[in-house]
Amino acid sequence: MLKLPEQPDQCELCRRPVVKLTRHHLIPKHLHRKKRFQKLFSKEELITRTLWVCRPCHNAIHKACSEYELGLHFNTREKLLELEELRVFVEWLRDKPEGFVPKFR
């Protein structure tokens, strides 16, 4: 049986202590059935490669690029932070209080 990473006490991107985190699948679930992704990643990787992130970080991830690009090119924390738009957002959010929710346009 596959063991998913347990929820930490802080967002794995901005490192803020947040009670309610969401699980971000680094390889989006709807891509798991695509042959290209099945060749690139094991079944275990497809399922367990996740990050626990706060809602503002999760929204920013999906705003930064398409799910296909996320799964193919930005499928680790380090690779996500190579996206300048996301890295700048995470650095800005890092000092905000736990309940802070930014207004997106």
PDB file of C-alpha atoms in Angstrom:
ATOM      1  CA  MET A   1       0.000   0.000   0.000  1.00  0.00           C
ATOM      2  CA  LEU A   2       1.292   3.464  -0.931  1.00  0.00           C
ATOM      3  CA  LYS A   3       1.972   5.872   1.899  1.00  0.00           C
ATOM      4  CA  LEU A   4       1.189   9.506   1.175  1.00  0.00           C
ATOM      5  CA  PRO A   5       3.300  12.159   2.906  1.00  0.00           C
ATOM      6  CA  GLU A   6       1.695  13.293   6.151  1.00  0.00           C
ATOM      7  CA  GLN A   7       0.479  16.844   6.577  1.00  0.00           C
ATOM      8  CA  PRO A   8       3.172  19.062   8.125  1.00  0.00           C
ATOM      9  CA  ASP A   9       2.608  22.058  10.429  1.00  0.00           C
ATOM     10  CA  GLN A  10       3.567  24.584   7.773  1.00  0.00           C
ATOM     11  CA  CYS A  11       3.133  25.269   4.068  1.00  0.00           C
ATOM     12  CA  GLU A  12       5.877  23.509   2.131  1.00  0.00           C
ATOM     13  CA  LEU A  13       6.304  26.517  -0.181  1.00  0.00           C
ATOM     14  CA  CYS A  14       6.042  29.701   1.921  1.00  0.00           C
ATOM     15  CA  ARG A  15       6.915  27.917   5.213  1.00  0.00           C
ATOM     16  CA  ARG A  16       4.174  29.763   7.114  1.00  0.00           C
ATOM     17  CA  PRO A  17       2.541  27.837   9.967  1.00  0.00           C
ATOM     18  CA  VAL A  18      -0.958  27.146   8.626  1.00  0.00           C
ATOM     19  CA  VAL A  19      -3.556  24.846  10.191  1.00  0.00           C
ATOM     20  CA  LYS A  20      -5.500  24.075   7.011  1.00  0.00           C
ATOM     21  CA  LEU A  21      -3.246  22.968   4.166  1.00  0.00           C
ATOM     22  CA  THR A  22      -4.193  21.503   0.805  1.00  0.00           C
ATOM     23  CA  ARG A  23      -2.432  18.691  -1.019  1.00  0.00           C
ATOM     24  CA  HIS A  24      -0.954  19.775  -4.352  1.00  0.00           C
ATOM     25  CA  HIS A  25      -0.267  16.879  -6.709  1.00  0.00           C
ATOM     26  CA  LEU A  26       3.011  17.771  -8.408  1.00  0.00           C
ATOM     27  CA  ILE A  27       1.882  15.606 -11.305  1.00  0.00           C
ATOM     28  CA  PRO A  28      -1.809  16.541 -11.704  1.00  0.00           C
ATOM     29  CA  LYS A  29      -4.127  13.575 -11.203  1.00  0.00           C
ATOM     30  CA  HIS A  30      -5.837  13.807 -14.590  1.00  0.00           C
ATOM     31  CA  LEU A  31      -2.423  13.313 -16.247  1.00  0.00           C
ATOM     32  CA  HIS A  32      -1.809   9.992 -14.457  1.00  0.00           C
ATOM     33  CA  ARG A  33      -3.655   8.115 -17.222  1.00  0.00           C
ATOM     34  CA  LYS A  34      -1.631   9.687 -20.041  1.00  0.00           C
ATOM     35  CA  LYS A  35       0.911   7.295 -21.558  1.00  0.00           C
ATOM     36  CA  ARG A  36       3.655   9.942 -21.612  1.00  0.00           C
ATOM     37  CA  PHE A  37       3.408  10.403 -17.848  1.00  0.00           C
ATOM     38  CA  GLN A  38       3.155   6.659 -17.217  1.00  0.00           C
ATOM     39  CA  LYS A  39       6.444   6.229 -19.086  1.00  0.00           C
ATOM     40  CA  LEU A  40       8.175   9.072 -17.218  1.00  0.00           C
ATOM     41  CA  PHE A  41       7.003   8.242 -13.692  1.00  0.00           C
ATOM     42  CA  SER A  42       6.264   5.120 -11.681  1.00  0.00           C
ATOM     43  CA  LYS A  43       2.727   4.611 -10.402  1.00  0.00           C
ATOM     44  CA  GLU A  44       4.005   5.295  -6.900  1.00  0.00           C
ATOM     45  CA  GLU A  45       5.592   8.592  -7.979  1.00  0.00           C
ATOM     46  CA  LEU A  46       2.412   9.696  -9.723  1.00  0.00           C
ATOM     47  CA  ILE A  47       0.428   9.185  -6.528  1.00  0.00           C
ATOM     48  CA  THR A  48       2.870  10.212  -3.803  1.00  0.00           C
ATOM     49  CA  ARG A  49       4.647  13.170  -5.379  1.00  0.00           C
ATOM     50  CA  THR A  50       2.744  15.888  -3.519  1.00  0.00           C
ATOM     51  CA  LEU A  51       3.285  19.060  -1.538  1.00  0.00           C
ATOM     52  CA  TRP A  52       1.205  20.340   1.366  1.00  0.00           C
ATOM     53  CA  VAL A  53       0.563  24.014   0.650  1.00  0.00           C
ATOM     54  CA  CYS A  54      -1.634  26.827   1.952  1.00  0.00           C
ATOM     55  CA  ARG A  55      -4.526  27.940  -0.252  1.00  0.00           C
ATOM     56  CA  PRO A  56      -2.790  31.149  -1.479  1.00  0.00           C
ATOM     57  CA  CYS A  57       0.295  29.155  -2.586  1.00  0.00           C
ATOM     58  CA  HIS A  58      -1.900  26.494  -4.213  1.00  0.00           C
ATOM     59  CA  ASN A  59      -3.772  29.160  -6.189  1.00  0.00           C
ATOM     60  CA  ALA A  60      -0.478  30.792  -7.225  1.00  0.00           C
ATOM     61  CA  ILE A  61       0.912  27.454  -8.477  1.00  0.00           C
ATOM     62  CA  HIS A  62      -2.067  26.907 -10.772  1.00  0.00           C
ATOM     63  CA  LYS A  63      -1.995  30.539 -11.918  1.00  0.00           C
ATOM     64  CA  ALA A  64       1.687  30.258 -12.912  1.00  0.00           C
ATOM     65  CA  CYS A  65       1.313  27.710 -15.744  1.00  0.00           C
ATOM     66  CA  SER A  66      -0.832  24.927 -17.189  1.00  0.00           C
ATOM     67  CA  GLU A  67      -1.302  21.598 -15.448  1.00  0.00           C
ATOM     68  CA  TYR A  68       0.508  19.860 -18.297  1.00  0.00           C
ATOM     69  CA  GLU A  69       3.552  22.124 -17.810  1.00  0.00           C
ATOM     70  CA  LEU A  70       3.361  21.603 -14.050  1.00  0.00           C
ATOM     71  CA  GLY A  71       3.382  17.822 -14.430  1.00  0.00           C
ATOM     72  CA  LEU A  72       6.058  17.693 -17.104  1.00  0.00           C
ATOM     73  CA  HIS A  73       8.494  20.428 -16.058  1.00  0.00           C
ATOM     74  CA  PHE A  74       7.638  21.755 -12.584  1.00  0.00           C
ATOM     75  CA  ASN A  75       7.046  18.544 -10.631  1.00  0.00           C
ATOM     76  CA  THR A  76       9.231  19.192  -7.560  1.00  0.00           C
ATOM     77  CA  ARG A  77       9.312  21.992  -4.982  1.00  0.00           C
ATOM     78  CA  GLU A  78      12.666  23.164  -6.325  1.00  0.00           C
ATOM     79  CA  LYS A  79      11.445  23.253  -9.919  1.00  0.00           C
ATOM     80  CA  LEU A  80       8.284  25.131  -8.904  1.00  0.00           C
ATOM     81  CA  LEU A  81      10.430  27.795  -7.270  1.00  0.00           C
ATOM     82  CA  GLU A  82      12.292  28.250 -10.572  1.00  0.00           C
ATOM     83  CA  LEU A  83       9.118  29.946 -11.822  1.00  0.00           C
ATOM     84  CA  GLU A  84       9.941  33.596 -11.122  1.00  0.00           C
ATOM     85  CA  GLU A  85       6.291  34.606 -10.715  1.00  0.00           C
ATOM     86  CA  LEU A  86       5.766  31.918  -8.086  1.00  0.00           C
ATOM     87  CA  ARG A  87       9.081  32.504  -6.303  1.00  0.00           C
ATOM     88  CA  VAL A  88       8.373  36.248  -5.978  1.00  0.00           C
ATOM     89  CA  PHE A  89       4.874  35.499  -4.656  1.00  0.00           C
ATOM     90  CA  VAL A  90       6.143  32.969  -2.093  1.00  0.00           C
ATOM     91  CA  GLU A  91       8.826  35.373  -0.845  1.00  0.00           C
ATOM     92  CA  TRP A  92       6.190  38.120  -0.509  1.00  0.00           C
ATOM     93  CA  LEU A  93       3.718  35.813   1.278  1.00  0.00           C
ATOM     94  CA  ARG A  94       6.285  34.342   3.668  1.00  0.00           C
ATOM     95  CA  ASP A  95       5.997  37.185   6.221  1.00  0.00           C
ATOM     96  CA  LYS A  96       2.196  37.436   6.186  1.00  0.00           C
ATOM     97  CA  PRO A  97       0.129  36.113   9.122  1.00  0.00           C
ATOM     98  CA  GLU A  98      -1.511  32.666   8.973  1.00  0.00           C
ATOM     99  CA  GLY A  99      -5.034  33.850   8.114  1.00  0.00           C
ATOM    100  CA  PHE A 100      -3.910  36.296   5.428  1.00  0.00           C
ATOM    101  CA  VAL A 101      -5.580  35.738   2.048  1.00  0.00           C
ATOM    102  CA  PRO A 102      -4.259  37.848  -0.838  1.00  0.00           C
ATOM    103  CA  LYS A 103      -6.632  39.322  -3.387  1.00  0.00           C
ATOM    104  CA  PHE A 104      -5.886  37.942  -6.873  1.00  0.00           C
ATOM    105  CA  ARG A 105      -6.882  39.796 -10.024  1.00  0.00           C
TER     106      ARG A 105
END
